[in-house]
Amino acid sequence: MAAQNDISKPSWSGTTANATPGSNVAPFIQGSATTNTTHISTPTTAASLGLKDRGITELSKTQQQQMFSSLNAIFERAEESEGGVGVRELRPVSDTADDDGRFDHRLEALRDVRGTLDQMWWCNSDFLVTAAEVLADGSRDPKWRKPFGETGVLYFFLGILGTDRVEDGLMLQALRLVGNSCADTDENRQRLFDSGCFPALMKHLNNAVLVSIAVPAIFNVCTDFEPGQQQAASDGLSHELISLLASRSFDGDGLLGYIFRSLELILPLPQALASAPDDSTEVLLGHASAQTISLTDFSTLVNCFVLLLQDTRFQLRLVTKHLFERALTILVESYSRFTGSEELDLAYLSLTAQTERLEDEQLLHGMRDSLIQVLSDVSALPEFSAVYPPQSPLIGSLRVWLTVPQTQLQTCACVMLGNVARSDEICRTMVQSFHVHEPLLLALETSNDSQVLHAASGFLKNLVVLAENKTTVGETRIIRVLARLWSLETLPQIQYAGASLARQLMTGSYRNIQGLLVPLSADPDSPAHSRTYLSLLLVIYEKTDQVSTRTEIARTITAICRILNSAHPPVGVDDFEETVYRFYSLHKEVGRPLASMVSQSQWPVVRSEGWFAFALMAKNQEGAEAVSHAMHNVAVIRPLIETVTGKSFNGHGALETSEAELDQRQVEMKRRDRENALVLISELLRFRGDRMAIMRKHLFEDLLYGRESIHSTYRELSKQSSGSDTSDRQQYHVPMRED
């Protein structure tokens, strides 16, 4: 539970005040009690609370003095009955026990107070301000808050809030009492909102004398009270608070924290965002730039700024008004503004100072993460690229951030530049003119920060979609860098990013495929000479249980097969045939990832890629051998039968026609899959038929020629497979994606 502001007695002289809120914690007092005091009806509107008929009766000074004395005596008697503790003293937080008897005692003590207050109002008593001050002081004690609500005292002062032409001195005490009475007391908060007086409370934000009390009162009313936050947002509190920040019509920085924290409470609500002024971003950025702001207030303010930017209205304003640069400046300055002038090693600090320093760093780190995330979202808008083209100073600054030691700035630059680089022209400029791939490679090569690695690999993947960028990046040390990412087994997301980047680099690029097939060692006598970078990738496939990573590796194999089975080789025949030979001879298990693609049913597009790659591989002797090796598992034969026949196995192992309706795209995909599966079978029979097991060969022939004996042949093949020793056969595991 957030600490409430205890609104203490301000310095006061005449009708002006220089009030500052106190910092005492007022804990919420649990429990309630019934009372036999006069029932106070609940007003339903602000108008019904507004006090009228002031000055309609006349009382002598003596009578007025007697009324005030009787009111003041209430607290003196209560102090005596409770052990002599004055109402102006703040009890310790732990001293919150409140039995029903004492609660009833306070209710009884306050039974006539509302009537006394009404009489003082009617006669326009000179003692009313002093009486209000006594009661406001009493409201600082948590034990008096519920009784104030039960006996109508709170309603009297809510009525003052809703009354025009009340002197500032009385209004200030009314604000104190309302703010303190609602601190940690949901019953009184509900009374305030039910009365409809919250707008009356807000209007005092525009009074330079009262604003120092109105702000913490509003904070007390809304903190930890969701119904109140909802109503305050609907009443336009965000507009009033941001307008107050814009006007700077209050003295000192003491109120800023309460304003920021109050905004932080309501800005997650749609109605608060809707009512916020258009210039809210400028206002918050202006206060964030103030050098006197504390770290806590700065963090809260930035959180408010982040909440504002959930609304597209403010996102667009940030771009079109060229405010994005100011937001990035706030981000950069957060590294230096709160570290102090001395650069002390933690070892030379006391334990308390070390803890505080680490807590500050954690606070700043979390704040930066939130700010970077929302600014990254803004950078993905089409309007952002229009306002900030690649040659703009802002994009230039982001390119510089790729090389800075601050990992969060590196991550920010990668994400934002990656969002900008979504057209061939911009990607070409980034690589061919700005050479941004060089700092990205350095980051992937040296950084141990997972966010930097993920963002840099994602940005580089965007860049190499363009064919000429594939070539440029492929001529660097990129393959060795990728091998480092693949080795990070404790960071599965980075392994996936590395596999995904490898797939993009291999797609349509013969030279990059050659780089993937380079020996791990140039020494012919080294065992690593017969292993390649593709070998490392296949090892990752066997070891990882991440479906996304396994799928990317399988799709990489598919991309390689497309190039190595091209009807028009991109290089000389001898060179090309040597590459094909190395691909198959050094990677006997290359068919395994494809087998997992065709044996899963969750992603039809991936399955189609697998059948296509199998058909391509089977068109030469070496490829047919790799495919045959992968097809030993019956788990791959089953989807092959379903693909060729267009039927599905039911729970009893029998083939039956599916009744599911397919759209045109699905029909076309199934047709292509069937054609590729038939090509696969035909080529396997051509290259491997004379060495194929009898039942397997019969099954393939049945499928190829559409014989009715398919089911019986498959059943017999399954029996043979289940009864034979399969320890030397490949076992295929197709894990499901965990969403």
XYZ file of C-alpha atoms in Angstrom:
739
model
C 0.000 0.000 0.000
C 1.368 3.389 -0.938
C 2.086 5.835 1.836
C -0.431 8.635 2.105
C 0.487 12.268 2.498
C -0.347 13.612 5.945
C -1.523 17.178 5.307
C -0.131 19.083 8.262
C -0.928 22.571 9.473
C 0.505 25.146 7.044
C 2.094 28.424 7.930
C -0.855 30.813 7.912
C -1.337 34.499 8.369
C -4.511 36.325 7.481
C -5.783 35.172 4.123
C -2.509 34.061 2.525
C -0.536 30.898 3.027
C 2.714 29.284 2.090
C 1.676 25.677 2.687
C 3.794 22.612 2.117
C 2.568 19.072 2.595
C 4.032 16.931 5.336
C 5.595 13.548 4.754
C 4.176 11.468 7.602
C 2.650 8.120 6.806
C -0.956 7.710 7.766
C -1.700 3.967 7.896
C -5.124 2.597 7.037
C -7.077 1.609 10.155
C -8.979 -1.651 9.755
C -12.349 -2.326 11.333
C -15.681 -0.569 11.662
C -18.381 -0.176 14.254
C -22.052 0.542 14.496
C -23.191 3.678 16.222
C -26.327 4.992 17.856
C -25.568 8.595 16.948
C -27.850 10.748 14.830
C -27.972 9.420 11.282
C -26.441 11.737 8.698
C -28.082 11.382 5.320
C -25.725 11.053 2.357
C -25.870 13.941 -0.118
C -25.967 12.773 -3.704
C -24.714 15.826 -5.566
C -22.226 18.610 -5.139
C -25.102 21.079 -5.204
C -26.806 19.379 -2.279
C -23.568 19.682 -0.305
C -22.981 23.342 -1.073
C -23.610 25.296 2.116
C -26.098 28.190 1.933
C -27.639 30.769 4.212
C -24.354 31.861 5.725
C -24.884 34.667 8.175
C -28.651 34.211 8.528
C -28.448 34.248 12.334
C -26.619 36.428 14.791
C -24.767 35.272 17.905
C -22.725 37.291 20.306
C -18.974 36.902 20.530
C -19.441 35.184 23.860
C -21.838 32.613 22.394
C -19.469 32.016 19.515
C -16.595 31.570 21.967
C -18.644 29.080 23.958
C -19.392 27.031 20.838
C -15.719 26.900 19.909
C -14.736 25.994 23.469
C -17.249 23.145 23.558
C -15.884 21.826 20.276
C -12.268 22.046 21.432
C -13.190 20.323 24.692
C -14.307 17.260 22.764
C -10.721 16.446 21.885
C -9.438 17.261 25.342
C -11.867 14.770 26.880
C -10.981 12.208 24.237
C -7.284 12.696 25.003
C -7.881 12.030 28.676
C -9.896 8.869 27.978
C -7.187 7.541 25.684
C -4.227 8.079 27.969
C -3.393 11.706 27.400
C -2.229 11.477 23.780
C -2.988 14.732 22.000
C -4.745 14.690 18.645
C -1.985 16.819 17.174
C 0.555 14.100 17.892
C 1.076 11.443 15.226
C 0.957 7.985 16.701
C 3.469 5.379 15.519
C 2.446 3.325 12.497
C 2.342 0.186 14.624
C -0.115 1.745 17.088
C -3.217 1.134 15.017
C -5.287 -1.128 17.271
C -8.756 0.300 17.570
C -11.388 -1.641 19.483
C -15.086 -1.054 18.981
C -15.454 0.597 22.384
C -13.051 3.407 21.610
C -14.552 3.820 18.162
C -17.988 4.250 19.753
C -16.457 6.712 22.214
C -15.186 8.915 19.408
C -18.522 8.712 17.617
C -20.272 9.810 20.802
C -17.757 12.610 21.271
C -18.473 13.955 17.788
C -22.245 13.553 18.032
C -22.967 17.287 18.372
C -20.055 18.624 16.314
C -21.952 18.777 13.042
C -24.687 20.838 14.673
C -22.120 23.186 16.192
C -20.436 23.623 12.828
C -23.775 24.412 11.177
C -24.519 27.095 13.784
C -21.077 28.612 13.371
C -21.661 28.704 9.618
C -25.126 30.272 9.945
C -23.883 33.034 12.198
C -20.717 33.552 10.141
C -18.664 32.974 13.275
C -15.202 34.488 13.537
C -14.150 31.218 15.193
C -15.099 28.937 12.289
C -11.624 29.000 10.721
C -10.025 28.189 14.064
C -12.548 25.406 14.685
C -11.869 24.018 11.222
C -8.140 24.069 11.984
C -8.688 22.075 15.180
C -10.699 19.472 13.296
C -8.192 19.375 10.424
C -5.431 18.775 12.975
C -7.535 15.985 14.441
C -7.913 14.373 11.023
C -4.174 13.759 10.998
C -4.769 11.059 13.603
C -6.044 7.967 11.722
C -8.407 7.105 14.595
C -10.589 10.141 13.983
C -11.008 9.680 10.225
C -13.849 7.155 10.195
C -15.765 8.977 12.954
C -15.501 12.177 10.928
C -17.189 10.360 8.069
C -19.809 8.644 10.234
C -20.943 11.796 12.045
C -21.225 14.148 9.081
C -18.141 16.266 9.836
C -16.609 15.237 6.519
C -19.815 16.144 4.670
C -19.799 19.612 6.222
C -16.342 20.330 4.822
C -17.174 18.723 1.473
C -20.010 21.245 1.409
C -17.501 24.049 1.927
C -15.462 22.757 -1.034
C -18.536 23.053 -3.219
C -19.469 26.556 -2.002
C -18.446 29.714 -3.827
C -16.939 32.828 -2.232
C -15.442 31.086 0.792
C -12.341 32.785 2.194
C -9.053 31.006 1.497
C -8.330 30.468 5.186
C -11.463 28.374 5.740
C -11.120 26.620 2.377
C -7.547 25.639 3.186
C -8.615 23.951 6.439
C -11.473 22.221 4.604
C -8.988 20.837 2.076
C -6.734 19.640 4.900
C -9.560 17.840 6.639
C -10.892 16.229 3.454
C -7.424 15.154 2.352
C -6.451 13.709 5.724
C -9.832 12.073 6.350
C -9.598 10.216 3.046
C -6.024 9.004 3.577
C -6.090 5.193 3.730
C -9.824 5.330 4.470
C -11.851 3.917 1.612
C -15.189 4.607 3.289
C -14.509 8.344 3.297
C -13.135 8.256 -0.223
C -16.349 6.622 -1.362
C -18.359 9.292 0.453
C -16.451 11.986 -1.411
C -17.016 10.462 -4.849
C -20.629 9.571 -4.107
C -21.247 13.198 -3.174
C -20.006 14.352 -6.588
C -17.614 16.820 -4.954
C -14.423 15.703 -6.675
C -14.711 18.387 -9.409
C -15.095 20.957 -6.616
C -11.871 19.633 -5.111
C -10.111 19.849 -8.483
C -11.067 23.476 -9.077
C -8.780 24.554 -6.237
C -5.805 23.451 -8.323
C -6.241 26.823 -10.033
C -5.909 28.761 -6.775
C -2.283 29.736 -6.139
C -2.958 29.922 -2.386
C -4.681 26.556 -2.064
C -2.896 24.446 -4.673
C -0.245 23.298 -2.196
C -3.001 21.593 -0.156
C -5.302 20.591 -3.011
C -2.615 18.508 -4.766
C -1.764 16.211 -1.835
C -5.457 16.007 -0.950
C -6.199 14.669 -4.438
C -3.312 12.228 -4.137
C -4.668 10.930 -0.808
C -8.135 10.540 -2.261
C -6.994 8.493 -5.285
C -4.125 6.354 -4.001
C -4.942 2.658 -3.694
C -8.592 3.334 -4.547
C -9.454 2.160 -8.029
C -13.095 3.371 -8.106
C -11.837 6.843 -7.244
C -9.171 6.708 -9.924
C -11.795 5.769 -12.486
C -14.056 8.649 -11.471
C -11.185 11.130 -11.237
C -10.099 10.193 -14.747
C -13.643 10.652 -16.006
C -13.831 14.035 -14.287
C -10.799 15.236 -16.239
C -8.094 15.068 -13.568
C -5.347 14.374 -16.118
C -6.249 17.580 -17.985
C -6.208 19.636 -14.792
C -2.909 18.246 -13.501
C -1.072 18.607 -16.813
C -2.473 22.118 -17.220
C -1.164 22.884 -13.739
C 2.270 21.581 -14.748
C 2.143 23.714 -17.868
C 1.213 26.858 -15.948
C 3.957 26.400 -13.338
C 1.731 28.499 -11.071
C 3.050 26.997 -7.858
C 6.193 27.681 -5.895
C 8.998 25.153 -5.441
C 9.317 21.544 -6.464
C 7.622 20.047 -3.406
C 4.325 19.443 -5.206
C 5.804 17.907 -8.345
C 6.135 14.466 -6.814
C 2.462 14.390 -5.818
C 1.387 15.629 -9.251
C 3.493 13.037 -11.057
C 2.341 10.223 -8.780
C -1.301 11.221 -9.185
C -0.897 11.218 -12.975
C 0.773 7.836 -12.805
C -2.327 6.480 -11.048
C -4.819 7.554 -13.702
C -2.957 7.621 -17.044
C -3.331 3.847 -17.550
C -7.068 4.561 -17.910
C -8.425 5.324 -21.414
C -10.561 8.225 -20.209
C -7.509 9.886 -18.658
C -5.575 9.627 -21.928
C -8.561 10.947 -23.839
C -8.894 14.061 -21.665
C -5.174 14.888 -21.488
C -4.269 18.116 -23.353
C -2.670 17.865 -26.787
C 0.549 19.441 -25.531
C 0.964 16.922 -22.694
C 4.131 15.459 -24.213
C 5.794 18.876 -24.394
C 4.802 19.665 -20.816
C 6.208 16.435 -19.387
C 9.388 16.665 -21.452
C 9.885 20.206 -20.179
C 9.742 19.116 -16.542
C 11.939 16.080 -17.252
C 14.622 18.456 -18.502
C 14.729 20.389 -15.208
C 18.102 19.871 -13.570
C 16.659 20.157 -10.052
C 14.295 17.186 -10.353
C 14.978 14.257 -8.023
C 15.612 10.732 -9.267
C 12.328 9.453 -7.816
C 10.293 12.253 -9.393
C 12.183 11.856 -12.674
C 11.412 8.141 -12.810
C 7.725 8.743 -12.043
C 7.547 11.504 -14.643
C 9.105 9.304 -17.329
C 6.595 6.578 -16.459
C 3.816 9.127 -17.021
C 5.383 10.033 -20.365
C 5.492 6.349 -21.323
C 1.837 5.951 -20.383
C 0.901 8.948 -22.535
C 2.625 7.380 -25.523
C 0.291 4.394 -25.415
C -2.084 6.732 -27.260
C -1.488 7.147 -30.997
C -2.417 10.824 -30.682
C 0.659 11.523 -28.591
C 2.872 9.178 -30.612
C 2.140 11.147 -33.770
C 2.624 14.457 -31.987
C 6.022 13.313 -30.766
C 7.034 12.751 -34.394
C 5.305 15.605 -36.208
C 6.352 18.227 -33.652
C 9.970 16.993 -33.728
C 9.850 16.111 -30.048
C 11.472 12.713 -30.549
C 14.933 14.266 -30.244
C 14.040 15.680 -26.829
C 12.849 12.268 -25.663
C 16.151 10.696 -26.742
C 18.024 13.468 -24.931
C 16.186 12.590 -21.728
C 17.237 8.979 -22.230
C 20.906 9.868 -22.745
C 21.043 12.318 -19.850
C 19.699 9.687 -17.448
C 23.195 8.157 -17.488
C 24.863 11.245 -16.021
C 22.309 13.358 -14.157
C 21.863 11.138 -11.109
C 25.280 9.554 -10.646
C 26.815 12.491 -8.769
C 30.037 14.276 -9.568
C 32.193 11.672 -7.866
C 32.858 8.338 -9.545
C 33.373 6.126 -6.512
C 33.898 2.424 -6.682
C 31.208 0.507 -4.802
C 33.925 -1.119 -2.701
C 34.687 2.256 -1.090
C 31.073 2.942 -0.147
C 29.288 1.901 3.023
C 26.869 -0.997 2.826
C 23.923 1.389 3.003
C 25.394 3.604 0.283
C 26.090 0.573 -1.894
C 22.501 -0.603 -1.504
C 21.133 2.837 -2.346
C 23.407 3.124 -5.377
C 22.313 -0.281 -6.670
C 18.650 0.537 -6.073
C 19.046 3.780 -8.006
C 20.673 1.927 -10.887
C 17.866 -0.635 -10.941
C 15.276 2.150 -10.947
C 16.998 3.898 -13.855
C 17.464 0.657 -15.766
C 13.777 -0.220 -15.534
C 12.793 3.328 -16.469
C 15.049 3.248 -19.542
C 13.656 -0.097 -20.634
C 10.104 1.249 -20.542
C 11.069 4.428 -22.378
C 13.030 2.547 -25.038
C 10.121 0.178 -25.625
C 7.577 2.925 -26.218
C 9.957 5.021 -28.348
C 10.692 1.924 -30.411
C 6.971 1.550 -31.020
C 6.856 5.153 -32.203
C 9.801 4.541 -34.567
C 7.751 1.829 -36.290
C 5.121 4.360 -37.424
C 5.175 5.208 -41.156
C 5.229 8.889 -40.191
C 8.531 8.386 -38.368
C 10.412 7.352 -41.520
C 8.889 10.273 -43.390
C 10.009 12.829 -40.800
C 13.378 11.201 -40.057
C 14.949 9.874 -43.289
C 18.266 7.934 -43.185
C 20.303 11.108 -43.749
C 18.676 12.990 -40.839
C 20.747 13.956 -37.782
C 18.562 11.819 -35.518
C 19.231 8.659 -37.538
C 22.892 9.625 -37.546
C 22.852 9.782 -33.755
C 21.266 6.344 -33.592
C 24.033 4.963 -35.810
C 26.591 6.345 -33.354
C 24.749 4.600 -30.515
C 25.590 1.251 -32.125
C 29.143 1.694 -30.833
C 28.565 3.177 -27.359
C 29.296 1.118 -24.218
C 25.779 1.610 -22.788
C 23.970 -1.590 -23.720
C 20.496 -0.087 -23.425
C 21.397 2.624 -25.939
C 22.839 -0.028 -28.258
C 19.624 -2.010 -28.023
C 17.549 1.117 -28.616
C 19.551 1.982 -31.736
C 19.258 -1.535 -33.168
C 15.500 -1.678 -32.681
C 14.782 1.811 -34.018
C 17.099 1.515 -37.014
C 15.640 -1.910 -37.692
C 12.164 -0.375 -37.734
C 13.356 2.265 -40.187
C 15.105 -0.267 -42.458
C 11.985 -1.772 -44.003
C 12.491 -0.883 -47.664
C 15.135 -2.010 -50.140
C 16.335 1.550 -50.660
C 16.889 2.241 -46.964
C 18.481 -1.176 -46.364
C 20.835 -0.570 -49.285
C 21.829 2.828 -47.889
C 22.382 1.429 -44.400
C 24.832 -1.223 -45.611
C 26.405 0.147 -48.794
C 26.729 3.787 -47.644
C 26.649 3.806 -43.840
C 28.230 0.328 -43.292
C 26.095 -0.247 -40.224
C 26.722 -3.988 -40.498
C 30.245 -3.463 -39.152
C 29.267 -2.242 -35.639
C 26.493 -4.855 -35.627
C 29.018 -7.623 -36.265
C 31.238 -6.245 -33.518
C 28.324 -6.277 -31.079
C 27.408 -9.858 -31.997
C 31.036 -10.843 -31.658
C 31.784 -9.269 -28.286
C 28.612 -8.467 -26.339
C 27.323 -10.708 -23.576
C 24.088 -8.764 -23.172
C 21.150 -10.827 -24.422
C 19.097 -7.767 -25.379
C 21.925 -6.352 -27.479
C 22.510 -9.715 -29.177
C 18.822 -10.176 -29.930
C 18.332 -6.635 -31.242
C 21.531 -6.611 -33.321
C 20.789 -9.957 -34.967
C 17.231 -8.870 -35.718
C 18.422 -5.618 -37.309
C 21.044 -7.431 -39.383
C 18.420 -9.930 -40.520
C 16.320 -7.050 -41.847
C 19.299 -5.694 -43.748
C 20.286 -8.943 -45.487
C 16.883 -9.542 -47.018
C 18.261 -7.483 -49.921
C 20.387 -9.673 -52.221
C 23.308 -7.273 -52.578
C 23.450 -6.847 -48.820
C 23.629 -10.643 -48.427
C 26.758 -10.614 -50.545
C 28.353 -7.695 -48.725
C 27.686 -9.107 -45.267
C 28.576 -12.641 -46.403
C 32.072 -11.477 -47.332
C 32.731 -10.501 -43.700
C 33.324 -12.781 -40.704
C 29.575 -13.282 -40.310
C 29.673 -17.106 -40.350
C 32.142 -17.215 -37.440
C 30.005 -14.689 -35.582
C 26.913 -16.843 -36.137
C 28.743 -19.861 -34.733
C 29.177 -17.911 -31.490
C 25.434 -17.263 -31.290
C 24.651 -20.926 -31.946
C 26.904 -21.940 -29.051
C 24.957 -19.902 -26.463
C 22.888 -22.828 -25.181
C 21.820 -20.964 -22.042
C 20.218 -18.269 -24.221
C 17.741 -20.139 -26.428
C 16.311 -16.909 -27.835
C 19.772 -15.944 -29.077
C 20.295 -19.407 -30.569
C 17.042 -18.958 -32.437
C 18.031 -15.476 -33.606
C 21.330 -16.870 -34.887
C 19.611 -19.713 -36.751
C 17.073 -17.315 -38.235
C 19.812 -14.949 -39.421
C 21.665 -17.888 -40.973
C 18.545 -18.896 -42.913
C 18.127 -15.390 -44.269
C 21.800 -15.243 -45.314
C 21.612 -18.605 -47.112
C 18.370 -17.831 -48.967
C 19.269 -17.220 -52.589
C 23.023 -16.841 -51.942
C 25.385 -19.487 -53.306
C 28.474 -17.699 -51.946
C 27.087 -17.649 -48.426
C 26.270 -21.355 -48.691
C 29.875 -21.969 -49.622
C 30.900 -20.046 -46.502
C 28.678 -22.275 -44.383
C 30.435 -25.355 -45.838
C 33.958 -24.142 -45.045
C 35.961 -26.614 -42.875
C 36.246 -25.711 -39.200
C 39.981 -26.296 -39.496
C 42.290 -25.718 -42.443
C 44.557 -28.523 -41.217
C 43.835 -31.648 -43.311
C 44.999 -33.860 -40.435
C 42.582 -32.299 -37.943
C 39.240 -34.048 -37.275
C 37.648 -30.593 -37.567
C 38.705 -30.471 -41.214
C 35.839 -32.807 -42.107
C 33.343 -30.728 -40.139
C 31.791 -27.459 -41.293
C 29.790 -24.607 -39.835
C 26.717 -26.400 -41.111
C 27.828 -29.348 -38.972
C 27.643 -27.063 -35.938
C 24.153 -25.982 -36.907
C 23.013 -29.593 -37.257
C 24.416 -30.361 -33.802
C 22.301 -27.535 -32.392
C 19.291 -29.083 -34.118
C 19.900 -32.377 -32.301
C 20.502 -30.801 -28.899
C 17.844 -28.092 -28.646
C 14.263 -28.692 -27.647
C 13.142 -25.295 -28.968
C 10.707 -25.847 -31.820
C 11.321 -22.415 -33.296
C 15.085 -23.008 -33.517
C 14.674 -26.487 -35.006
C 12.273 -25.101 -37.581
C 14.679 -22.324 -38.606
C 17.497 -24.850 -39.053
C 15.241 -27.051 -41.168
C 14.257 -24.076 -43.306
C 17.945 -23.242 -43.722
C 18.462 -26.719 -45.197
C 15.530 -26.041 -47.506
C 17.078 -22.763 -48.653
C 20.365 -24.553 -49.400
C 18.590 -27.275 -51.348
C 16.896 -24.685 -53.559
C 20.286 -23.332 -54.661
C 22.170 -26.631 -54.932
C 19.438 -28.179 -57.084
C 19.118 -25.209 -59.397
C 18.749 -25.977 -63.112
C 21.114 -23.092 -63.815
C 24.157 -23.240 -61.497
C 25.364 -19.756 -60.439
C 29.030 -20.747 -60.969
C 31.094 -23.157 -63.061
C 30.029 -26.786 -63.163
C 33.112 -28.133 -61.387
C 32.859 -25.630 -58.562
C 29.143 -26.245 -58.215
C 29.455 -30.042 -58.174
C 32.190 -29.818 -55.546
C 29.881 -27.779 -53.320
C 27.021 -30.248 -53.793
C 29.345 -33.112 -52.939
C 30.552 -31.410 -49.753
C 26.988 -30.661 -48.712
C 25.895 -34.299 -48.848
C 29.103 -36.181 -48.083
C 29.998 -34.228 -44.950
C 26.451 -34.052 -43.552
C 24.880 -37.493 -43.615
C 22.130 -36.364 -41.246
C 21.053 -33.423 -43.384
C 17.669 -35.038 -44.049
C 16.678 -35.223 -40.389
C 15.501 -31.619 -40.054
C 13.390 -32.052 -43.200
C 11.818 -35.186 -41.741
C 10.626 -33.166 -38.758
C 9.146 -30.567 -41.102
C 6.953 -33.065 -42.973
C 5.971 -35.084 -39.907
C 4.433 -32.128 -38.046
C 0.934 -30.875 -38.819
C 0.799 -27.603 -36.902
C 2.230 -25.416 -39.697
C 1.146 -26.495 -43.196
C 3.492 -23.989 -44.869
C 6.505 -25.486 -43.093
C 5.366 -28.980 -44.046
C 5.113 -27.906 -47.686
C 8.650 -26.553 -47.583
C 9.805 -29.923 -46.287
C 8.189 -31.920 -49.128
C 9.626 -29.508 -51.664
C 13.144 -29.825 -50.226
C 12.874 -33.626 -50.067
C 11.866 -33.707 -53.733
C 14.826 -31.519 -54.676
C 17.322 -33.588 -52.676
C 16.129 -36.847 -54.182
C 16.993 -35.701 -57.728
C 20.656 -36.724 -57.447
C 22.457 -39.766 -56.129
C 23.923 -38.182 -52.974
C 20.715 -36.415 -52.093
C 18.625 -39.544 -52.597
C 20.865 -41.366 -50.149
C 20.333 -38.657 -47.499
C 16.575 -38.718 -48.061
C 16.445 -42.517 -47.908
C 18.286 -42.417 -44.627
C 15.733 -39.922 -43.241
C 12.785 -42.000 -44.479
C 13.702 -45.043 -42.389
C 11.429 -43.859 -39.634
C 7.804 -44.946 -39.984
C 6.762 -41.599 -38.450
C 7.800 -40.011 -41.773
C 6.121 -42.667 -43.928
C 2.711 -42.022 -42.372
C 2.439 -38.331 -43.457
C 3.847 -39.355 -46.862
C 0.903 -41.735 -47.349
C -1.584 -39.096 -46.218
C -0.060 -36.499 -48.550
C -0.176 -38.752 -51.625
C -3.601 -40.296 -50.999
C -5.322 -37.174 -49.653
C -6.703 -39.297 -46.814
C -5.996 -39.361 -43.080
C -5.412 -42.161 -40.625
C -8.180 -42.495 -38.061
C -7.810 -43.674 -34.489
C -7.872 -47.303 -35.614
C -5.045 -46.887 -38.093
C -7.313 -46.979 -41.151
C -7.256 -44.434 -43.978
C -10.375 -42.383 -44.443
C -11.346 -39.328 -46.451
C -11.295 -36.081 -44.504
C -14.595 -34.204 -44.330
C -12.991 -30.856 -43.544
C -13.777 -28.116 -46.047
C -10.726 -26.482 -47.629
C -10.385 -23.051 -49.166
C -8.720 -22.528 -52.526
C -5.324 -21.814 -51.006
C -5.388 -25.009 -48.952
C -6.469 -27.048 -51.979
C -3.580 -25.640 -54.016
C -1.094 -26.349 -51.222
C -2.240 -29.961 -50.947
C -1.922 -30.362 -54.712
C 1.668 -29.099 -54.685
C 2.547 -31.236 -51.689
C 1.202 -34.340 -53.452
C 3.185 -33.581 -56.612
C 6.396 -33.088 -54.622
C 5.779 -36.279 -52.645
C 5.303 -38.250 -55.892
C 8.532 -36.775 -57.309
C 10.278 -37.804 -54.093
C 9.002 -41.383 -54.364
C 9.855 -41.643 -58.055
C 13.423 -40.408 -57.556
C 14.004 -42.653 -54.542
C 12.910 -45.675 -56.582
C 15.186 -44.590 -59.426
C 18.321 -44.072 -57.329
C 17.727 -46.407 -54.394
C 15.146 -48.948 -55.540
C 17.630 -51.779 -55.999
C 18.887 -51.371 -52.399
C 15.538 -50.718 -50.755
C 13.839 -53.146 -48.345
C 11.130 -55.154 -50.112
C 8.137 -53.897 -48.111
C 9.320 -50.280 -48.331
C 9.770 -50.589 -52.087
C 6.321 -52.147 -52.447
C 4.778 -49.322 -50.432
C 6.458 -46.664 -52.588
C 5.303 -48.402 -55.754
C 1.753 -48.686 -54.373
C 1.773 -44.961 -53.683
C 3.283 -44.069 -57.047
C 0.790 -46.138 -59.043
C -2.255 -45.624 -56.786
C -2.764 -49.249 -55.872
C -5.438 -50.366 -53.423
C -2.920 -52.391 -51.407
C -1.390 -49.272 -49.828
C -2.987 -49.812 -46.448
C -2.062 -53.463 -46.075
C 1.487 -52.810 -47.232
C 1.875 -49.992 -44.730
C 0.459 -52.171 -41.946
C 2.964 -54.894 -42.730
C 5.813 -52.396 -42.903
C 4.794 -51.005 -39.506
C 4.842 -54.467 -37.966
C 8.312 -55.122 -39.311
C 9.578 -51.791 -38.050
C 8.112 -52.211 -34.557
C 9.501 -55.733 -34.215
C 13.007 -55.056 -35.472
C 16.002 -53.587 -33.738
C 15.857 -49.868 -34.345
C 18.756 -48.853 -32.137
C 20.811 -47.808 -35.157
C 17.959 -45.969 -36.805
C 17.207 -42.313 -36.501
C 14.583 -41.380 -33.919
C 12.590 -38.259 -34.717
C 11.186 -36.047 -32.065
C 8.821 -33.253 -33.095
C 8.135 -31.159 -29.984
C 5.155 -28.849 -29.940
C 5.593 -25.104 -29.730
C 4.846 -23.712 -26.305
C 2.739 -20.606 -26.850
